[in-house]
XYZ file of C-alpha atoms in Angstrom:
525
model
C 73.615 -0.811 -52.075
C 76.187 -0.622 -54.332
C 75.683 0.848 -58.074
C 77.918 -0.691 -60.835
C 80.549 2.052 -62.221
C 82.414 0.816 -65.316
C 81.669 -1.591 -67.958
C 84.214 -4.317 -66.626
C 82.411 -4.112 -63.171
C 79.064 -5.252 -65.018
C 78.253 -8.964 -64.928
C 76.022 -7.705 -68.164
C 77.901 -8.055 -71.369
C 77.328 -6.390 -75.041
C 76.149 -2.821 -72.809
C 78.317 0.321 -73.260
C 78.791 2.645 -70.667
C 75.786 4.535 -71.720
C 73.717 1.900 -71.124
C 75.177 1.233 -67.689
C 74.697 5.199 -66.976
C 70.770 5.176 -68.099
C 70.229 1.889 -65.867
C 71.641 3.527 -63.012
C 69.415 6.613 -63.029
C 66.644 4.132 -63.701
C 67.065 2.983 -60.030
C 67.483 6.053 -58.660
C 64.148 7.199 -59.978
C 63.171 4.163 -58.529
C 64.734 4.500 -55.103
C 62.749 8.460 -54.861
C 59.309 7.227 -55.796
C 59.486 4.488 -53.433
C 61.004 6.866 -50.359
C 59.101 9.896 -51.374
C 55.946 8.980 -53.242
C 54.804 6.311 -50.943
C 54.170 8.448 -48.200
C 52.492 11.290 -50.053
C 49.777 8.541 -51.187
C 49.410 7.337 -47.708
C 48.829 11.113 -46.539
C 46.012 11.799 -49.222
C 44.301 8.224 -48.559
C 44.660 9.174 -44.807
C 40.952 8.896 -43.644
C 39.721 12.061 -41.928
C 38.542 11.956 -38.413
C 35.214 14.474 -38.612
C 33.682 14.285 -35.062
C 30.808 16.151 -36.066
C 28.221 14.002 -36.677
C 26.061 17.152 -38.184
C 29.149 18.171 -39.970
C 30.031 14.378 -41.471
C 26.481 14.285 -43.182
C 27.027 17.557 -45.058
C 30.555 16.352 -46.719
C 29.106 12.930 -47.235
C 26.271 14.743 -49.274
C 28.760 17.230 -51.080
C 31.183 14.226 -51.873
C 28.671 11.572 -52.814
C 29.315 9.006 -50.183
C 27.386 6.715 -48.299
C 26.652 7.250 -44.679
C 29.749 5.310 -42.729
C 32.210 5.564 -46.214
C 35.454 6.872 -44.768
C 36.230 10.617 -45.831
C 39.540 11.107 -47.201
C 42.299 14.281 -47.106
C 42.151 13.554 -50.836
C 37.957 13.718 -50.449
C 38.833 17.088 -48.515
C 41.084 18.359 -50.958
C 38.554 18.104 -53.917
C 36.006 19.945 -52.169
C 35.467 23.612 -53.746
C 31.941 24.315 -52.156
C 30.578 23.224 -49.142
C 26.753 23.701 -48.165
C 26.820 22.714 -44.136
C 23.809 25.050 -43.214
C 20.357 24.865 -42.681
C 19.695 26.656 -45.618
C 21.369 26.903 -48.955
C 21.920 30.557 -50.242
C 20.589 31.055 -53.550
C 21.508 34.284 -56.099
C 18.486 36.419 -57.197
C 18.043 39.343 -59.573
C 16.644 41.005 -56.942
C 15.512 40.363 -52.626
C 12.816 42.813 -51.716
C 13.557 46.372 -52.029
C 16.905 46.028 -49.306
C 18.622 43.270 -52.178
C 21.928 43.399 -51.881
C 24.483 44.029 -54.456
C 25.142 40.333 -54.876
C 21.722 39.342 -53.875
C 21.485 36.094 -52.757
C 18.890 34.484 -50.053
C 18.980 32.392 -47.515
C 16.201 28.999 -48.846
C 15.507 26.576 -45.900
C 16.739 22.670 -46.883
C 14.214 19.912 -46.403
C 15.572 17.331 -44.197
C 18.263 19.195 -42.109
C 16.486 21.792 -40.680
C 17.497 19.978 -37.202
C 21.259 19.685 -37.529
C 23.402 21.846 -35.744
C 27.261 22.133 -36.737
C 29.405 22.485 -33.345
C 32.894 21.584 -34.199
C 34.670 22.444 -37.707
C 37.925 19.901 -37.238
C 38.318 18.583 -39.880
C 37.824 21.308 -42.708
C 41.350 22.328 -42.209
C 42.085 19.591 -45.064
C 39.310 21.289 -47.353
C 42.402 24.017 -48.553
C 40.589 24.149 -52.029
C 37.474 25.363 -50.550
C 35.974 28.621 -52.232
C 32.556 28.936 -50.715
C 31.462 27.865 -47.250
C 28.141 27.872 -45.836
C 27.879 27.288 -41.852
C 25.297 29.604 -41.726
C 22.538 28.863 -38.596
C 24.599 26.772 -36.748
C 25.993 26.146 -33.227
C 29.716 27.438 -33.820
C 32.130 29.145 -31.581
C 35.475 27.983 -32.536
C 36.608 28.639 -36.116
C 39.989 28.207 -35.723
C 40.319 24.663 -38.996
C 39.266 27.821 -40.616
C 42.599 29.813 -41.016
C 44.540 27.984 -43.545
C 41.363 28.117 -46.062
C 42.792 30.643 -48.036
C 41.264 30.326 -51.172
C 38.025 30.984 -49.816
C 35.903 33.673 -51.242
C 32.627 33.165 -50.075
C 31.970 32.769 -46.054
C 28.869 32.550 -44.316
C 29.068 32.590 -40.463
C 25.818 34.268 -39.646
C 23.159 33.083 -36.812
C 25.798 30.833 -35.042
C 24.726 32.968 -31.417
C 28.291 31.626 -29.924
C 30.663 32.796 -32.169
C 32.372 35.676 -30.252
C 36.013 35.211 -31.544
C 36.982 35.862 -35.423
C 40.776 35.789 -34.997
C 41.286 32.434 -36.580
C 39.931 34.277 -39.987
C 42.196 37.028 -40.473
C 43.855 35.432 -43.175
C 41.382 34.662 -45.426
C 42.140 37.652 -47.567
C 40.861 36.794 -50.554
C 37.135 37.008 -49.196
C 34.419 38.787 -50.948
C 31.216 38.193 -49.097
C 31.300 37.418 -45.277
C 28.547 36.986 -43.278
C 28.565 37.017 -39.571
C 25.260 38.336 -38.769
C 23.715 37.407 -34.915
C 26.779 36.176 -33.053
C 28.669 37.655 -30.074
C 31.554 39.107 -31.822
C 32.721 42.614 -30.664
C 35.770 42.731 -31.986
C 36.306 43.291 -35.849
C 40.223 43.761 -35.820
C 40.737 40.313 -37.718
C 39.011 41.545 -40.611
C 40.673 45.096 -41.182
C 43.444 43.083 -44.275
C 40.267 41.766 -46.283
C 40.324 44.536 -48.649
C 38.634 42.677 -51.292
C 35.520 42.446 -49.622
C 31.964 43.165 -51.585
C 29.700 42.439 -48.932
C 30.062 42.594 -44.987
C 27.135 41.436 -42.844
C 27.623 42.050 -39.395
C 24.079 42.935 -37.989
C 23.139 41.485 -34.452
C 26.470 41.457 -32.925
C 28.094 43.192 -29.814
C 30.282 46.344 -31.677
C 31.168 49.629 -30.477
C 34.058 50.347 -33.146
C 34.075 49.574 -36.817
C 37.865 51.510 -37.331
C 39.244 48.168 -38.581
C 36.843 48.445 -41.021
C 38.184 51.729 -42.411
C 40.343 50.397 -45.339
C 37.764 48.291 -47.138
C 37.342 50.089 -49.743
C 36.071 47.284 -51.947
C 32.642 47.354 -49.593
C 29.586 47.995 -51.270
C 27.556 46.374 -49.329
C 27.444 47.092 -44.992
C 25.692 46.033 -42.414
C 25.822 46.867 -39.126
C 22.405 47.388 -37.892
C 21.903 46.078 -34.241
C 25.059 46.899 -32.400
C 26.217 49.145 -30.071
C 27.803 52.118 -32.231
C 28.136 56.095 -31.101
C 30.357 57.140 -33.700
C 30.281 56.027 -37.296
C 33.524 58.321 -38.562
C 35.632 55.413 -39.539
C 33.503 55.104 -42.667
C 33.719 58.118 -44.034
C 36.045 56.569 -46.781
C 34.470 54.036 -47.622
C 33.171 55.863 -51.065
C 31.754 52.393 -53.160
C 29.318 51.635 -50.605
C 26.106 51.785 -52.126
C 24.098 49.734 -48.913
C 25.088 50.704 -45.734
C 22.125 49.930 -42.679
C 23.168 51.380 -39.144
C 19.516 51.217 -37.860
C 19.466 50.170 -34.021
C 22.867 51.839 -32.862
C 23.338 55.032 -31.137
C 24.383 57.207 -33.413
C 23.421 60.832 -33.233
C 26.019 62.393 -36.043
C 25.361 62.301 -39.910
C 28.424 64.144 -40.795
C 30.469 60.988 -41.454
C 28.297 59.534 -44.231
C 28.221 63.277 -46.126
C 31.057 61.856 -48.587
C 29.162 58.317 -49.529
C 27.881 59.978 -52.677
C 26.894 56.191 -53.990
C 24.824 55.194 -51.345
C 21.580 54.223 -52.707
C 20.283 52.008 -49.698
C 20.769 54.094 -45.721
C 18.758 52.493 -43.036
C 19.666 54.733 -39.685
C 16.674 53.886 -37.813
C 16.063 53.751 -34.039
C 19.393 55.931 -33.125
C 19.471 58.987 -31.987
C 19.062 61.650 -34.529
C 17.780 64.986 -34.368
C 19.402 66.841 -37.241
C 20.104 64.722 -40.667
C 20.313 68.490 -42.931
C 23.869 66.665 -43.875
C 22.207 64.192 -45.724
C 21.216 66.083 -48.416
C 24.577 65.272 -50.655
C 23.506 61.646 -50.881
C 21.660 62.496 -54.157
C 21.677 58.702 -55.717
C 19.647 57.633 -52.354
C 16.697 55.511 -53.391
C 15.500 53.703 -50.058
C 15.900 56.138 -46.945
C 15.212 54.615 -43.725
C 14.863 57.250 -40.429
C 12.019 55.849 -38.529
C 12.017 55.766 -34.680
C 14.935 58.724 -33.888
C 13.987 62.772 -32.614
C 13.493 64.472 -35.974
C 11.181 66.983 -36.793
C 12.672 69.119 -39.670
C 12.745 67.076 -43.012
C 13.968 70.077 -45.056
C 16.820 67.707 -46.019
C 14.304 65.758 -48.205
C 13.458 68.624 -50.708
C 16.948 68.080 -52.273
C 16.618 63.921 -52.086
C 13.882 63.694 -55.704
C 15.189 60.567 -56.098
C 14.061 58.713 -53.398
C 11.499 55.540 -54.344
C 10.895 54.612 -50.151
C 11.000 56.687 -47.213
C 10.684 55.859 -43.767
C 10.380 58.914 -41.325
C 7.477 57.033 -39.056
C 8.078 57.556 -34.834
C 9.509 61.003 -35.102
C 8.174 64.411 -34.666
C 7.774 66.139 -38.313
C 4.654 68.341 -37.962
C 5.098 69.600 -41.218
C 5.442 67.511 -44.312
C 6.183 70.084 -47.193
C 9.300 69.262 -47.971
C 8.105 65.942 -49.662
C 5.840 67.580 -52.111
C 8.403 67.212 -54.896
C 9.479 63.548 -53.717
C 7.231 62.325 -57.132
C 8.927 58.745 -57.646
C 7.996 57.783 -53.764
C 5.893 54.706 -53.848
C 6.273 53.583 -50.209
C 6.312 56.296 -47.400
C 6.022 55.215 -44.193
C 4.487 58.408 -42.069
C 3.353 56.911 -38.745
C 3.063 57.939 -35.492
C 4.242 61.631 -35.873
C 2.158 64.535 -35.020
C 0.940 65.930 -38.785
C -2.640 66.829 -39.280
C -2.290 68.660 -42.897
C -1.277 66.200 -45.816
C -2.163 68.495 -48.762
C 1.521 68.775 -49.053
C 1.040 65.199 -50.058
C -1.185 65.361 -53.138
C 1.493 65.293 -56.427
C 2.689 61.958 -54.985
C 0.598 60.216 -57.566
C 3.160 57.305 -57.938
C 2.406 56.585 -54.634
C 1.716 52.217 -53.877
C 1.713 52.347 -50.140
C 0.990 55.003 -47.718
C 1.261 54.607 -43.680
C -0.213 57.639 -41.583
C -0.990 55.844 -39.010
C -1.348 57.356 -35.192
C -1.665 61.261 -36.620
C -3.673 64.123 -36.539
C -5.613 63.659 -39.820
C -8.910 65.130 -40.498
C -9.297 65.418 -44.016
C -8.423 63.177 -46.534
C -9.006 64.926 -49.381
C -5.569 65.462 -50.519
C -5.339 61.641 -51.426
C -7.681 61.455 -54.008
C -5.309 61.819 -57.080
C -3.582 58.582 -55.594
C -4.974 56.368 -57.622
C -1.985 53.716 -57.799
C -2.342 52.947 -54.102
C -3.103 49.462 -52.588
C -2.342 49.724 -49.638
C -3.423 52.718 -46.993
C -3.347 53.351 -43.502
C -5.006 55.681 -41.657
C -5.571 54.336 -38.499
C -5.743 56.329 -35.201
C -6.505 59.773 -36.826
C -9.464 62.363 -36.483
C -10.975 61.248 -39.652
C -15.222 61.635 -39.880
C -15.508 61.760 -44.054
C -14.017 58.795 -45.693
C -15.624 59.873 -49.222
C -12.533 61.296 -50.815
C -11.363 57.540 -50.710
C -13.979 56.192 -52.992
C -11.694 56.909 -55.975
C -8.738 54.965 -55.125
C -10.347 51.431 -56.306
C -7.134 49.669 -56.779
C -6.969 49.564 -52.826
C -6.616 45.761 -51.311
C -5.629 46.727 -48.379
C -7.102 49.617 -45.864
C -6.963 50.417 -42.244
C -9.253 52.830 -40.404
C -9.164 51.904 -37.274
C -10.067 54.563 -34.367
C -11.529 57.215 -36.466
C -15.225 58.917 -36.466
C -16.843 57.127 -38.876
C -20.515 56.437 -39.000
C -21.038 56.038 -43.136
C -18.931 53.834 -44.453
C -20.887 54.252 -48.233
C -17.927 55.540 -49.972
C -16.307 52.267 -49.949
C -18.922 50.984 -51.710
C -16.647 50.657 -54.948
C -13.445 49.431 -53.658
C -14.301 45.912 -54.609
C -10.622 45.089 -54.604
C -10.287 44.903 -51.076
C -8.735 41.859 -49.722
C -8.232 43.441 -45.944
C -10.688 45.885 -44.241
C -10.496 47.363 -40.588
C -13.451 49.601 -39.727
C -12.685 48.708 -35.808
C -13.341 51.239 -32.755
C -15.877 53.829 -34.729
C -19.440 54.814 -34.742
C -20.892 52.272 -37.370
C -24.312 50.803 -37.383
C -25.217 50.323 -40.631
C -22.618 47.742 -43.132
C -24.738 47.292 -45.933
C -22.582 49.372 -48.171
C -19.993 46.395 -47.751
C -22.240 43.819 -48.806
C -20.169 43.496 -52.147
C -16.575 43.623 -51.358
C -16.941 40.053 -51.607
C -13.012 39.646 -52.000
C -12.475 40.445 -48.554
C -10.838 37.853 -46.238
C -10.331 40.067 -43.368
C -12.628 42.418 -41.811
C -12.295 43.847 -38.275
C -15.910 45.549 -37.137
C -15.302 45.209 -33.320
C -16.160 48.399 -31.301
C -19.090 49.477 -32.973
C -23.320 50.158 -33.169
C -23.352 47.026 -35.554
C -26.818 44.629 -34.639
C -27.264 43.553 -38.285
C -25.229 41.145 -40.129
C -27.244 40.404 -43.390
C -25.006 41.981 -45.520
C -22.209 40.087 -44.749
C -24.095 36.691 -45.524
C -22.045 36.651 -49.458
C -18.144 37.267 -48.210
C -17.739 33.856 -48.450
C -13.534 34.040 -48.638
C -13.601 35.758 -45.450
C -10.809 34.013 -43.274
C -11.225 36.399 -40.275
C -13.618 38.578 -38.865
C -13.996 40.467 -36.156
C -17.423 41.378 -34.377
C -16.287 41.844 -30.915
C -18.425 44.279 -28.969
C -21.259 44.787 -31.340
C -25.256 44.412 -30.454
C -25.595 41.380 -32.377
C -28.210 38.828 -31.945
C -28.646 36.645 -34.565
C -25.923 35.302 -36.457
C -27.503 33.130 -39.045
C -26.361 35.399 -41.804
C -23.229 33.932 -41.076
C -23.394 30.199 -41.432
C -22.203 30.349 -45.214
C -19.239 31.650 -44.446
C -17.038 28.143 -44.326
C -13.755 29.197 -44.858
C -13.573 31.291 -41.337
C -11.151 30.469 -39.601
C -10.950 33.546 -36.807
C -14.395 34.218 -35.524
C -14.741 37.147 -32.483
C -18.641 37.206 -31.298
C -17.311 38.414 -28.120
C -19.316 41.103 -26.188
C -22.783 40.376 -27.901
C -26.376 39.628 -27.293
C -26.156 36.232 -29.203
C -28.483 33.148 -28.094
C -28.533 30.714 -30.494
C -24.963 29.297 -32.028
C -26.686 27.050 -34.072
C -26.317 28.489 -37.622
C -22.340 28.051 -36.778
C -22.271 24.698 -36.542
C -21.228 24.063 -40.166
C -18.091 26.693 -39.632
C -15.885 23.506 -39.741
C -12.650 25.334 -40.369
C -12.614 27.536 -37.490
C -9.511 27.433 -35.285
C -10.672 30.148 -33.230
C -14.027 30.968 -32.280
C -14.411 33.745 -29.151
C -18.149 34.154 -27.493
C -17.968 35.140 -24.273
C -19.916 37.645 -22.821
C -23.056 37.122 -24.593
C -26.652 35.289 -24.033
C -25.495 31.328 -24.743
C -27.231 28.894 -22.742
C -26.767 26.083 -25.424
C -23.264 25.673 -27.027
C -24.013 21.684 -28.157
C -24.813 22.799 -31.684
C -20.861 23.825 -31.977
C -19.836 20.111 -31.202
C -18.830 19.386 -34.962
C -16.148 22.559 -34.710
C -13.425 20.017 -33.980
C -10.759 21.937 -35.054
C-alpha cells in the first residue's frame, strides 16, 4: 500500500498538508489495531481446556457459569480467589486453644465432599490469583502452579501424593502455605519465601528443615509428624510464636532457647529427657511434653505463665515444681508414677485435671479446686472419694479402677453429665439416684444387684452394667433415650421391661439367665 505524500499527489482537493499528515497516521493507527489488537482478543476469548472434571465445577462456581459454558483465559484472568477444596477455610477470632496466628478453619462444603482435584492444567492462566484452596484433594503435580505469582494464600494440605514442591519456589510473595499430610521430604523450594506468616507442614516425610532457616517472617510452624533429629536450623527464627515438633525425634532443646516469643511449643512423643533449657521461653502459654523420658520438671518453676501443660506418659515422680503454676487451667498429668499431689493444691484456677494411671491415694489436696469440670482419676489407689464432694461444678468425672465401696460423697455433684464408677467394690448406688443430668454412667465390674435408683436418669444415653449381680431390670424401662445398654455378665431372666427401649442401637446380654428374648422384638433399631 502506498500512502499519499504531498498535496498534488492527493485526488482530495481544499486539504492542506496537515490534513494529509493527520489522515495518514489515522491509517496507521488503523493498520496496528488490526495486526496487533486482533490477536490479543482472540488470545483472551481463547476457551480454556480444564480436563478436570472436579476442577471445571469449582471455576464454573467461582465464575458464575453454567455447567458446559466454555471457560475463558479472560474468565482465568479475572479470577482472584479460588475455593477448589472440600472445605472452605474460614477466619476465626480464635480455633481451640492451638489457634493460629491467622486463625482460620477448615468448614466442610455441602455438595462436594466427593470431588477429588487430580490435575491443575489449566490454572496457569489464573496469573491474578491471590488465594488458592486445593486443600483435601488428589494432587501430585503442581507444576500450572509456578507462574502464579501473585499468590498469597496457598493451601496444599491432605493431597497424600504430593511429594514434589519444586514447581512453587517462585511464589514468593506467599504468606500462609499449607502442605500438611503429603509425601514431601524435601523443603528446598521454599527456603526464598521470606514473607511467610504461617507454614504448615505436619504429616510429611522431613528429616531437614535448614531451608527453612531464613524465614524470619514465620510465626506460625508446624512440623509435627516427620522424621526430625535435629531442630538447630531454627534457632533464628525469633517471631515464631507457634512452633509444634511433637512426633519427631528430637532429643535436644538447646535450639529453641532463643525463641523468646513462643507462646504455643508442642514437642511431644520425641525423645526428651532433659528440657532445663526451656526455662527462657517465659511468654509460653500452652506447653506440650507428653509421651518423651522426663522426670525432672524443675524447668516449670520459672514458666508462671503457662495456662496448659501437658507432661502425661513421662516419669515425674515429683510434682513440686508446679505449685506456683497458678493460671494453669488444663494439666494433663497421666500415666506417670506420682502418688503425692499436695504440691497441687494453690492451682485453684484449675478447669481440667488428668491424673490418670498414677499412684494416688488421697485426694484431699483437690478440694480448693472448685472451678473444675472435668477430673480424672482413673487407675489410682484411691479408697475415700469424700474430699470430692466440694467440687460441684464437675460434669465430667472418671474413677475407674480405684477402691471404692461408698460412693455417698457424690451425692451433690448434680452437674454431672459423665460418670465412670467402673472396676471397684460398689454395691450400693443409691447415693446417685439424683444426678439425674447424667447421660453416661459406666458401673461394670462391680457388687451392684439393685437398680432402683437409677429408675429417674431418664437422659441417660449410655450405661454400663456389665458384670454386676443384677436380676431384675424393670427399674430400667423408663429410661427411653438409651441408646448403649451393657447387661452383660448378669443373672437377668426376664427382658421384658426393655421392650419399650426403642432407641437402643446397642443392647449386650450375654452371659446371663434369658430363655425368652421375644419381648425385645420392637428394638428395631
Amino acid at each position: 500500500m502506498r500512502l499519499f505524500t504531498s498535496y498534488e499527489e492527493s485526488p482530495c482537493t481544499g486539504f492542506s498538508n496537515q490534513n494529509v499528515e493527520f489522515i495518514r497516521v489515522l491509517i496507521l493507527v488503523f493498520i496496528v489495531c488490526i495486526f496487533f489488537g486482533a490477536p490479543h482478543r482472540i488470545a483472551t476469548a481463547q476457551t480454556i481446556h480444564i480436563p478436570d472434571a472436579d476442577l471445571r465445577v469449582f471455576l464454573q462456581l467461582a465464575l458464575g457459569k453454567e455447567a458446559g459454558e466454555d471457560i475463558t483465559q479472560a474468565d482465568m484472568a479475572s479470577l482472584e480467589v479460588l475455593q477448589a477444596s472440600r472445605c472452605r477455610f474460614l477466619r476465626l477470632s480464635e480455633i481451640g486453644e492451638w489457634g493460629t496466628p491467622i486463625r482460620w478453619i477448615c468448614q466442610p462444603i455441602d455438595g462436594i465432599l466427593g470431588s477429588d482435584v487430580q490435575d491443575l492444567t489449566g490454572l496457569e492462566f489464573a496469573v491474578n490469583l491471590k488465594e488458592l484452596h486445593l486443600g483435601r484433594n488428589r494432587i501430585s503435580d503442581v507444576s500450572p502452579l509456578k507462574g502464579l505469582t501473585k499468590l498469597t494464600f496457598l493451601d496444599l494440605g491432605f493431597n497424600a501424593r504430593l511429594s514434589d514442591v519444586s514447581s512453587l519456589e517462585n511464589l514468593t510473595n506467599l504468606i500462609f502455605l499449607n502442605l500438611k499430610d503429603n509425601r514431601i521430604s524435601d523443603v528446598s523450594p521454599l527456603k526464598n519465601m521470606t514473607k511467610l506468616i504461617e507454614l504448615e507442614l505436619r504429616g510429611n516425610e522431613i528429616s531437614d528443615v535448614s531451608p527453612l532457616s531464613n524465614l524470619k517472617s514465620l510465626i506460625y510452624l508446624d512440623l509435627q509428624d516427620n522424621q526430625l533429629s535435629d531442630a538447630s536450623s531454627l534457632e533464628n527464627l525469633m517471631n515464631l510464636t507457634h512452633l509444634k515438633l511433637k512426633e519427631n525425634q528430637l532429643s535436644d532443646v538447646s535450639p529453641l532457647i532463643n525463641l523468646t516469643n513462643l507462646t504455643h511449643l508442642s514437642l511431644q512423643d520425641n525423645q526428651l529427657s532433659d528440657v532445663s533449657l526451656l526455662n527462657t521461653l517465659t511468654k509460653l502459654q500452652f506447653l506440650d511434653l507428653d509421651s518423651n523420658n522426663i522426670s525432672d520438671v524443675s524447668v516449670l518453676r520459672e514458666l508462671t505463665n503457662i495456662v496448659r501443660l501437658d507432661i502425661s506418659d513421662n516419669k515425674i515422680s515429683d510434682v513440686s515444681p508446679l505449685e506456683n503454676l497458678i493460671k494453669l487451667r488444663r494439666l494433663d498429668l497421666d500415666d506417670n508414677p506420682v502418688s503425692d499431689v499436695s504440691p497441687l493444691k494453690m492451682l485453684t484456677n484449675l478447669v481440667f485435671l488428668d491424673l490418670d494411671d498414677n499412684q494416688i491415694a488421697d485426694v484431699t489436696p483437690l478440694t480448693d479446686m472448685r472451678k473444675l469440670t472435668w477430673l480424672d482419676l482413673d487407675d489410682n489407689q484411691i479408697a475415700d472419694i469424700s474430699p470430692l464432694g466440694v467440687l460441684t461444678n464437675l460434669t465430667y468425672l472418671d474413677l475407674d479402677g480405684n477402691e471404692i465401696s461408698d460412693v455417698s460423697p457424690l451425692t451433690t455433684l448434680t452437674k454431672l453429665t459423665e460418670l465412670d464408677l467402673d472396676n471397684n467394690k460398689i454395691s450400693d448406688v443409691t447415693p446417685l439416684k439424683d444426678l439425674t443430668k447424667l447421660q453416661l454412667l459406666d458401673l461394670h465390674d462391680n457388687h451392684i444387684s439393685d437398680v432402683t435408683p437409677l429408675a429417674d436418669m431418664i437422659r441417660l444415653k449410655v450405661l454400663d452394667l456389665d458384670d454386676n449381680q443384677i436380676t431384675d431390670v424393670s427399674a430400667l424401662s423408663d429410661l427411653v433415650n438409651l441408646i448403649e445398654l451393657d447387661l452383660d455378665g448378669n443373672k437377668v431372666s426376664k427382658v421384658s421391661p426393655l421392650k419399650g427401649l426403642t432407641n437402643l442401637i446397642l443392647l449386650d446380654l450375654h452371659d446371663n439367665e434369658i430363655i425368652d428374648v421375644s419381648p425385645l422384638s420392637s428394638l428395631v433399631n
